[in-house]
Coordinates of C-alpha atoms in Angstrom, one line a residue:
X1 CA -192.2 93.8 15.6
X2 CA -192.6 92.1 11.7
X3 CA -188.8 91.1 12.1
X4 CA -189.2 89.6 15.8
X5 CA -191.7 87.9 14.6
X6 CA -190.1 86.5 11.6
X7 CA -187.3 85.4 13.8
X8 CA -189.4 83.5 16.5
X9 CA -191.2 81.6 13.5
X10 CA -187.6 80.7 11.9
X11 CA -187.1 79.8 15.2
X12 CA -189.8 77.2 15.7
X13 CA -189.7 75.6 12.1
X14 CA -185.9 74.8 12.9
X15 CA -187.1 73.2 16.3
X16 CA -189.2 71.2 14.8
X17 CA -187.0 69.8 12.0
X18 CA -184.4 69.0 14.6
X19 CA -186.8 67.4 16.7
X20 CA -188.3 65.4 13.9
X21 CA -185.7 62.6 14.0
X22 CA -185.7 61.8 17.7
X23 CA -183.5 58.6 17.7
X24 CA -180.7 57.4 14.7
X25 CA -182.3 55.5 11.7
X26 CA -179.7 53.2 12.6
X27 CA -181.8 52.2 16.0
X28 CA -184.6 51.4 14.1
X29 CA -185.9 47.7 14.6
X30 CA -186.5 46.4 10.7
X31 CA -189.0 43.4 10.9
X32 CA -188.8 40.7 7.9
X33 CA -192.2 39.8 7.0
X34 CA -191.3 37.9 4.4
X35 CA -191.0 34.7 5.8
X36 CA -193.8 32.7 4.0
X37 CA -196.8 29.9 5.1
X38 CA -195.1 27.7 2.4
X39 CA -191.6 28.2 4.2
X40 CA -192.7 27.6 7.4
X41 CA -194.6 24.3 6.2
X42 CA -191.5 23.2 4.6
X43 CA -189.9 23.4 8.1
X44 CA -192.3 21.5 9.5
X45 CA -192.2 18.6 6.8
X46 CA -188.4 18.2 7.3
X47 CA -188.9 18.2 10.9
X48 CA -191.4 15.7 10.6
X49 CA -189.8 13.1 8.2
X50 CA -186.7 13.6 10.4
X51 CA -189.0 12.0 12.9
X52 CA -190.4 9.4 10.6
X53 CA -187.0 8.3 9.7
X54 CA -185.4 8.0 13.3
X55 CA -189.0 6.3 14.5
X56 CA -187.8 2.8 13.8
X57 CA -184.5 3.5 15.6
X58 CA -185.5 4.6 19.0
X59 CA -186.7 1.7 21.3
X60 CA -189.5 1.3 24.1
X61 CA -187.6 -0.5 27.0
X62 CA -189.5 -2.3 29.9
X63 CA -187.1 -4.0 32.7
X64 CA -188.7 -6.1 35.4
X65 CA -188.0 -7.4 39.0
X66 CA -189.0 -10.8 40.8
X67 CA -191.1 -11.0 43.8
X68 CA -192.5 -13.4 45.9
X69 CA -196.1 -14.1 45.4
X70 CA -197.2 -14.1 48.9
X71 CA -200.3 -16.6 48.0
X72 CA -198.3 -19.3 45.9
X73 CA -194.9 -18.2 47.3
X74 CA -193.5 -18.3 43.8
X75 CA -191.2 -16.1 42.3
X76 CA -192.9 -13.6 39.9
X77 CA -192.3 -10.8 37.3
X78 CA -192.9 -7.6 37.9
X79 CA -192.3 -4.1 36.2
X80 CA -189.7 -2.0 37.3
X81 CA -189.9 1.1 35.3
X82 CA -189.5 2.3 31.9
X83 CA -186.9 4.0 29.9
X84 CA -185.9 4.7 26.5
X85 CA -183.0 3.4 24.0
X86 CA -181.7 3.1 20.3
X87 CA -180.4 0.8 17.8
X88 CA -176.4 0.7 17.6
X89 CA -175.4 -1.7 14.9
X90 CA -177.4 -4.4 12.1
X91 CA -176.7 -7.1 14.8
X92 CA -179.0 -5.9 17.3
X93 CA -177.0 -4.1 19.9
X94 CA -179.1 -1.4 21.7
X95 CA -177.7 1.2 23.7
X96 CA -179.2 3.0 27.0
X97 CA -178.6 4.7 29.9
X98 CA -177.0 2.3 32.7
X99 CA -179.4 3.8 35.4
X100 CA -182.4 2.9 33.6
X101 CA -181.9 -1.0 33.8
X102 CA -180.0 -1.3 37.3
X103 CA -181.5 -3.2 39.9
X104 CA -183.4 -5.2 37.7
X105 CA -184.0 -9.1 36.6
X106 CA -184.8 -8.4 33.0
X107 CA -186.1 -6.3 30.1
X108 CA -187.8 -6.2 27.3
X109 CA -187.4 -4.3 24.0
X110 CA -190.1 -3.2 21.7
X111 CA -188.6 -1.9 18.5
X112 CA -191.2 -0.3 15.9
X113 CA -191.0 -1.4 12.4
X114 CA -191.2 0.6 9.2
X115 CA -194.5 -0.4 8.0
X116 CA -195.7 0.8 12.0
X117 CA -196.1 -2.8 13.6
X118 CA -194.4 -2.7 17.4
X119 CA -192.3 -6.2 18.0
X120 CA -191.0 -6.8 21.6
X121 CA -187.9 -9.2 22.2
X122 CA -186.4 -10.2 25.1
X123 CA -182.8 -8.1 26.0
X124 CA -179.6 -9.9 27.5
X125 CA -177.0 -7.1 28.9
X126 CA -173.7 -7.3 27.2
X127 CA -172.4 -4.8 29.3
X128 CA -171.8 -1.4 31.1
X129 CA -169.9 1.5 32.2
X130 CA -171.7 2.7 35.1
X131 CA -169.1 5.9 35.2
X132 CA -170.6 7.1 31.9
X133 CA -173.9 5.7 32.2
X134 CA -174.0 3.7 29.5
X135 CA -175.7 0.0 28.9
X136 CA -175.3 -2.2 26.0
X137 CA -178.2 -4.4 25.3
X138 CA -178.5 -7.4 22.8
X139 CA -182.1 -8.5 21.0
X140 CA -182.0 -11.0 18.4
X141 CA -184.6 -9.9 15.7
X142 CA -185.0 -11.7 12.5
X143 CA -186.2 -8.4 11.2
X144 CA -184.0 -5.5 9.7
X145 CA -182.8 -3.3 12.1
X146 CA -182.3 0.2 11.3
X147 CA -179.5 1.7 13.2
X148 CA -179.4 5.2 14.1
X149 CA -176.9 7.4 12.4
X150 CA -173.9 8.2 14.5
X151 CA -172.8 11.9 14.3
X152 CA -170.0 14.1 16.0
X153 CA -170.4 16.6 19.1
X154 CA -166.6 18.1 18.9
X155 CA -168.1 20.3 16.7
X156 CA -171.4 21.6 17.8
X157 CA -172.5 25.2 18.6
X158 CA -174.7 26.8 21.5
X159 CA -178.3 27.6 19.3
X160 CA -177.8 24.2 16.6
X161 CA -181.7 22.1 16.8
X162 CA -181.9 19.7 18.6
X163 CA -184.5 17.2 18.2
X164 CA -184.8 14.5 21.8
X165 CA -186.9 11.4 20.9
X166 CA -187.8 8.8 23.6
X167 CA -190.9 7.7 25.5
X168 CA -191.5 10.2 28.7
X169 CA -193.7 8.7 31.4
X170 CA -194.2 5.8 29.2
X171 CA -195.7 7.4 25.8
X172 CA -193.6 5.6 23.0
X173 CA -192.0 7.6 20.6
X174 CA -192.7 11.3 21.5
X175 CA -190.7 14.0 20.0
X176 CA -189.7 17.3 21.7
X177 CA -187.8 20.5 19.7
X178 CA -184.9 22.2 20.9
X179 CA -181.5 23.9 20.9
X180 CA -178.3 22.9 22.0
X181 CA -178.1 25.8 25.0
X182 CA -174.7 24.7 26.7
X183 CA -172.1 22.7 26.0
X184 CA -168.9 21.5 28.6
X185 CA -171.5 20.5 31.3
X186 CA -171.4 18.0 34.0
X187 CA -173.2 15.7 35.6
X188 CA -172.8 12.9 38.1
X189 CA -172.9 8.9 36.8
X190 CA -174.1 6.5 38.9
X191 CA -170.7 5.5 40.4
X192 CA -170.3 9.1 41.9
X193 CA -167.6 9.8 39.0
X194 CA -168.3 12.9 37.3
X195 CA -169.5 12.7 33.4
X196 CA -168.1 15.7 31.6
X197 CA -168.4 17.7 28.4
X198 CA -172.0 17.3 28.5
X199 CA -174.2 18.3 26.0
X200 CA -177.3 20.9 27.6
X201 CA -180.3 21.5 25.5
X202 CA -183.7 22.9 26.3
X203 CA -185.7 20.3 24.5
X204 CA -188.4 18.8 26.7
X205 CA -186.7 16.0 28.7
X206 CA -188.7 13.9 31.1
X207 CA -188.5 10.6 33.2
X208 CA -189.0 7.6 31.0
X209 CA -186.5 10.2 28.2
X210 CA -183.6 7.9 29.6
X211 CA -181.5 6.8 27.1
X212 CA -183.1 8.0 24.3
X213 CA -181.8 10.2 20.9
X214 CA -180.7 13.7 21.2
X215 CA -180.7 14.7 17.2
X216 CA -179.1 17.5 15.0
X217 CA -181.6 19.0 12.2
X218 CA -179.2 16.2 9.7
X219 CA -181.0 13.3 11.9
X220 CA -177.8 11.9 13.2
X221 CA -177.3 11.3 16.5
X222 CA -175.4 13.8 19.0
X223 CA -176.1 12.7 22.5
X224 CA -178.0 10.6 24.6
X225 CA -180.6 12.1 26.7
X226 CA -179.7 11.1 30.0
X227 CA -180.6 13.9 32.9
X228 CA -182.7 16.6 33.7
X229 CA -182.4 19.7 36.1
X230 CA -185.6 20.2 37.8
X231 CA -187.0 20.6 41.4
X232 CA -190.1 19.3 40.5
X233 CA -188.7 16.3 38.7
X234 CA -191.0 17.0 35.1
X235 CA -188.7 19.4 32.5
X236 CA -187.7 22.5 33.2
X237 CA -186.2 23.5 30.2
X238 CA -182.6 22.1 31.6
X239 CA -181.9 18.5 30.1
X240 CA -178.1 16.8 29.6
X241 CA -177.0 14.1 27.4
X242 CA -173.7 12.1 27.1
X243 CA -172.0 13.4 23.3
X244 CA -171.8 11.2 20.3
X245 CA -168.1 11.3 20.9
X246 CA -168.4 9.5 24.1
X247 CA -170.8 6.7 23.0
X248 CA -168.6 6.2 20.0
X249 CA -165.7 4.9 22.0
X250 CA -167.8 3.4 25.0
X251 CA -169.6 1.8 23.3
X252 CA -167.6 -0.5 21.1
X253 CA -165.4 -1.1 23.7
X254 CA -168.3 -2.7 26.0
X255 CA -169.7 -5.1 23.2
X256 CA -166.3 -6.5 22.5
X257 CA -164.8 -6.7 25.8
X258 CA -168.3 -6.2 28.0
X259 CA -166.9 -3.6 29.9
X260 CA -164.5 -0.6 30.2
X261 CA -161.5 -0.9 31.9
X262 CA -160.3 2.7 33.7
X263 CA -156.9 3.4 35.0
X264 CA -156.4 3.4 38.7
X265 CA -153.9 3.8 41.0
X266 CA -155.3 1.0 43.8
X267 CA -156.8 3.2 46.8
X268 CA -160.1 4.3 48.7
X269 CA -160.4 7.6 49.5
X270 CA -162.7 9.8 52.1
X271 CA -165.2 12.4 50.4
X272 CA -164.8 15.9 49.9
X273 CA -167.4 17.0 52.9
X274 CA -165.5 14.5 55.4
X275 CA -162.1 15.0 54.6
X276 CA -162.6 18.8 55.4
X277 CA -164.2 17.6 58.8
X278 CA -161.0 16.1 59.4
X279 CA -159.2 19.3 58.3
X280 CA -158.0 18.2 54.9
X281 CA -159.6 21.5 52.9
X282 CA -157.5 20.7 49.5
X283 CA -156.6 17.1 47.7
X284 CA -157.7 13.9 48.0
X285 CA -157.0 12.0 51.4
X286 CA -156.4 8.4 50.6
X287 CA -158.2 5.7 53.3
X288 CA -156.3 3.1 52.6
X289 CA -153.9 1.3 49.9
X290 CA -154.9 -2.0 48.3
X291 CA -151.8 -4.6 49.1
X292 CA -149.7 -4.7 45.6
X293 CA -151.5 -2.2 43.8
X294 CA -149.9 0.4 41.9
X295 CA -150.2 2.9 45.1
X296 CA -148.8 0.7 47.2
X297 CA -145.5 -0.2 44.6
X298 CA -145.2 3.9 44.9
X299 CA -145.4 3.9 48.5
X300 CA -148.2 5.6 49.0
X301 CA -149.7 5.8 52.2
X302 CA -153.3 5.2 53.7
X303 CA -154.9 6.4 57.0
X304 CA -154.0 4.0 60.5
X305 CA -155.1 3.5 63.6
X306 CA -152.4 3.9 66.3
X307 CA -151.7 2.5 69.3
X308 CA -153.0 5.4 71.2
X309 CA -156.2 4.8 69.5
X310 CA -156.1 8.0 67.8
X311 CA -155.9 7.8 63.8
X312 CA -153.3 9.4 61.8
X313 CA -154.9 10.6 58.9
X314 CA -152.9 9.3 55.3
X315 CA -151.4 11.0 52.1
X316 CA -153.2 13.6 50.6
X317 CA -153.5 13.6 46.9
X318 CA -152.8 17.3 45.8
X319 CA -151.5 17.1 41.9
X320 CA -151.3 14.4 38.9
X321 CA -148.5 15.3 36.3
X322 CA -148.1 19.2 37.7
X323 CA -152.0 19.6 37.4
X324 CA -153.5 20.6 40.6
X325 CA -156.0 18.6 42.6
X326 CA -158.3 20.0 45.2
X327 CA -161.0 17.6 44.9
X328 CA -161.9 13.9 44.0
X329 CA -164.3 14.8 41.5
X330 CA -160.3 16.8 39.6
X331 CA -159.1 13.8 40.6
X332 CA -160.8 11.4 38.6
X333 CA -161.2 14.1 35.3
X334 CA -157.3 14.1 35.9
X335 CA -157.0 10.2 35.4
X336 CA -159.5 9.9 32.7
X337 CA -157.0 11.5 30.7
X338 CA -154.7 8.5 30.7
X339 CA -154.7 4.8 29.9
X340 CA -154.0 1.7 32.0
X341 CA -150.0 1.4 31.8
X342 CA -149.5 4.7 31.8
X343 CA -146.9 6.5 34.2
X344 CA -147.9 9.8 36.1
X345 CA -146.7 11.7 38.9
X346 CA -148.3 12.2 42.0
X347 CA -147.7 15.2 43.8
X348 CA -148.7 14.1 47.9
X349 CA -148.9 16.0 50.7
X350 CA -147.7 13.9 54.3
X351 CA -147.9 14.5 58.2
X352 CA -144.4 13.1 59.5
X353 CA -143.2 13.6 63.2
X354 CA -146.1 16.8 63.2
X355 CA -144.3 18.7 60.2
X356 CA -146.2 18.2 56.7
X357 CA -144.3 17.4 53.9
X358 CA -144.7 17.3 50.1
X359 CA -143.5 15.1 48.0
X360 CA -143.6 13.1 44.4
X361 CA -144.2 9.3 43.9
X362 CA -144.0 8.1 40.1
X363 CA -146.2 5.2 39.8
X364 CA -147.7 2.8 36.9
X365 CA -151.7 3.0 36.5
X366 CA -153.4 0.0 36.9
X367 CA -156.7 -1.2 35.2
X368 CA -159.5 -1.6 36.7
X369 CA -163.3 -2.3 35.9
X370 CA -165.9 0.4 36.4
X371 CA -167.8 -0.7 39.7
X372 CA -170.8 0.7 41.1
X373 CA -170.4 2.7 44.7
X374 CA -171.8 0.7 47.4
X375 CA -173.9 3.4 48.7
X376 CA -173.6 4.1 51.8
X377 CA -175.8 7.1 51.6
X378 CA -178.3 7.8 49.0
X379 CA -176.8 9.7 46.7
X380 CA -179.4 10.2 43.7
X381 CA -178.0 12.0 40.2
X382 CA -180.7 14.0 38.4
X383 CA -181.4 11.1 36.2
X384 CA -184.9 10.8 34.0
X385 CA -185.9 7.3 34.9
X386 CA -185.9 4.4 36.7
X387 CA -183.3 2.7 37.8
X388 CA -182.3 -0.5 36.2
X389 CA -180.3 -3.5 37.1
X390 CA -177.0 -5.4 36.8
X391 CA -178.3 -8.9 37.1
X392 CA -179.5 -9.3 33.6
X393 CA -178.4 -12.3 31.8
X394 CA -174.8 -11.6 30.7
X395 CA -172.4 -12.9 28.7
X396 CA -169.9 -11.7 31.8
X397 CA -170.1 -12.8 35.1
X398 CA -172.6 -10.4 36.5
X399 CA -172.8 -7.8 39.4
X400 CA -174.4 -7.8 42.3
X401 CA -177.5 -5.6 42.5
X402 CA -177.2 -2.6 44.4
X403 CA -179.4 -1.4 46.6
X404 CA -179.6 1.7 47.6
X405 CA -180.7 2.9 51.2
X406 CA -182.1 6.1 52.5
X407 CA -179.6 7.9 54.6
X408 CA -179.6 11.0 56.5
X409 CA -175.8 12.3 56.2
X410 CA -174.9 13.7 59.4
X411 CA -172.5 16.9 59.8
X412 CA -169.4 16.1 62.5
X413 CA -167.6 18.5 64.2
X414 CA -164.6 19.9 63.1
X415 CA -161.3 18.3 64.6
X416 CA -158.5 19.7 66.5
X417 CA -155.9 18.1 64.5
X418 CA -153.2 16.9 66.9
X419 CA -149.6 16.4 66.2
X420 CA -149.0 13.7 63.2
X421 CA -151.8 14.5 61.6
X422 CA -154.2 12.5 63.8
X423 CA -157.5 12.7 64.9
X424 CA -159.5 11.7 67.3
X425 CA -161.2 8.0 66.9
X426 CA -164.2 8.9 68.5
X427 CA -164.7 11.4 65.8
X428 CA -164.5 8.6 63.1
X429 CA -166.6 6.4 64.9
X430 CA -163.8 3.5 64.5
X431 CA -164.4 2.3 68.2
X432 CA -163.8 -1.4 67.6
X433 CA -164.4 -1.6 64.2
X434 CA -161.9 -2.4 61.5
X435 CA -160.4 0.6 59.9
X436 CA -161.7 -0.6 56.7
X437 CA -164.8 -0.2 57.8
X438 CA -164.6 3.5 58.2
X439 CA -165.5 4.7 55.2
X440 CA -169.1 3.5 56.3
X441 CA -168.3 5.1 59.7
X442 CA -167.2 8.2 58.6
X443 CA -169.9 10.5 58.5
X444 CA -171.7 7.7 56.5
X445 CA -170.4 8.6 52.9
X446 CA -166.7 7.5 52.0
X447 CA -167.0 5.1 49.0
X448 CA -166.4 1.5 49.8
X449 CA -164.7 0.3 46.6
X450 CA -161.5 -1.3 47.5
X451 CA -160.2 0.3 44.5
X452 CA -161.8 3.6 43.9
X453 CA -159.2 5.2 41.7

């Protein structure tokens, strides 16, 4: 019995030494606690003179609208909305968001001083790109402007500070703390072109944030805070601004020229959710060809109306230089890539005698100034602010204003596609209406530009 006994308590002692160490010491979580009050203060006092040194540089704008004072009959001034913006350069250029002064008469500026004292100047536009939403503004100040400093965003990381200063839902120079949390986004501009290699961050971003800082933990600029992603329309922890590396070639070219010219290629085109009504699932189906543009040197071919009153649908855009196009949106990041005077291939798909053909048509890009898409159906980008205006005084010949009106995009059926290529004209609602008028007709959401690319 003495030896069984021994044997069972042997037995147990080495049960509970192997059981003693129940996970690796390798799993263990090891906690620093070392991190001091005085270290954590002295994050907070570079945080907070990175604040105090930007403050000056980021600008309160106001824009305004006329109305008719239905008592005198006069033509007033009235707010429009708010937004945010920063000083560019010593002689006064101030750059925003294009969205936050379209549709307006005017705006005023109020730049803060260093000794704390707010001074508010009247703002002429000097010009804009509405495809990367960008504004130049121009105050004259007989006071020392402090620009902001201008930084890179080619090289930024996912989990770098961010540090978004602007004036959310009117509250002048409010500061919110983040991190970059994407990078390579995309957004849409006002034009309907897409603005890519956006920065994300999850700094709080809110309406009246337009056009305001996004800074690195140096206090130079990286982007400008220009959307949010919300459902609610208040932050959700989503926010997108344009990079540094955008601004910095926008931007100079609008103050000495006034505006950006893009290459195009001189036709209208018929949106993704129509052209695949029609049956066109892939590429870009041109509307029609501007007389003497580039497209129609290359022979390119837009959309008719035939004498049997059906419509024979045009070219389809379906490569640029071997790069494959199934959408307008790869379209225009494909041309972005080039300059005006530049040669590229097009690689087009065509409907002749019923058989589809594909073929190339070398062609020289044309230049063309950024214009804003007549909208035809309310198409609203997840922008932060109020929209703003093109009919501030300008050095340049200005704009007209557009307008925007509500409209409910209805879904057509899809087409039997007869022989050619054609479709029915009571399916584009052509009836006796100009051709060129279908890309209002056409399930209400074609651009209108005569030149859209």
């Amino acid at each position: 019995m003495q030896p069984a006994a021994s044997r069972l308590l042997a037995a147990a002692l080495a049960c509970s030494f192997t059981l003693r160490e129940p996970f690796p010491v390798s799993a263990r979580v090891n906690v620093d606690l070392s991190t001091t009050v005085s270290a954590l203060q002295q994050q907070e006092r570079t945080i907070e003179q990175l604040f105090q040194k930007a403050t000056p540089s980021i600008v309160f704008i106001n824009t305004y609208t006329e109305r008719t004072d239905r008592v005198t009959m006069n033509a007033v001034e009235v707010p429009r909305g708010t937004g945010s913006g920063f000083i560019w350069d010593n002689a006064g250029h101030v750059v925003t968001n294009y969205h936050v002064i379209r549709g307006s008469k005017g705006a005023k500026v109020a730049v803060l001083s260093a000794e704390g004292s707010t001074k508010t100047y009247d703002a002429t536009l000097v010009g804009y790109n509405p495809d990367k939403d960008v504004a130049v503004l121009k105050i004259d100040s007989v006071a020392t402007l402090r620009p902001l400093p201008v930084g890179t965003s080619n090289s930024l990381r996912v989990g770098q500070t961010t540090l978004a200063i602007g004036n959310p839902f009117g509250l002048d120079h409010t500061l919110t703390l983040g991190v970059v949390s994407g990078l390579g986004r995309e957004v849409q501009s006002p034009s309907g072109r897409p603005i890519t290699n956006v920065i994300q961050t999850d700094a709080a971003i809110n309406p009246g944030n337009s056009g305001g800082a996004l800074l690195d933990s140096s206090g130079r600029l990286i982007g400008m805070n220009t959307a949010i992603f919300s459902p609610s329309g208040a932050s959700a922890g989503i926010g997108f601004a344009i990079p540094a590396d955008t601004l910095s070639q926008q931007v100079p070219t609008i103050i000495k020229y006034g505006k950006v010219l893009r290459p195009a290629i001189g036709i209208s085109y018929v949106q993704g959710a129509q052209a695949r009504a029609l049956g066109v699932n892939r590429g870009v189906l041109v509307l029609s060809v501007q007389e003497e543009s580039s497209a129609a040197q290359a022979g390119l071919r837009g959309s008719a109306r035939l004498d049997s009153g059906e419509v024979r649908l045009g070219d389809v855009i379906v490569g640029v230089d071997g790069k494959p196009i199934d959408t307008d949106s790869d379209l225009f990041r494909a041309l972005d890539q080039y300059q005006p005077g530049q040669r590229v291939d097009l690689t087009v798909r065509r409907m002749d005698g019923g058989a589809e053909r594909e073929m190339t048509l070398g062609l020289k890009l044309q230049a063309a100034e950024a214009a804003v898409a007549r909208a035809l159906c309310r198409r609203r980008p997840p922008a932060c602010s109020s929209s703003g205006s093109d009919r501030l005084q300008r050095r340049t010949p200005p704009v007209r204003a557009l307008k925007a009106t509500r409209h409910v995009e209805p879904v057509p059926p899809r087409p039997h596609m007869h022989s050619g290529g054609a479709a029915p004209a009571s399916l584009l609602a052509l009836a006796d209406a100009p051709l060129e008028s279908a890309s209002g007709s056409l399930a209400g959401c074609a651009h209108s530009f005569v030149v859209a690319f």
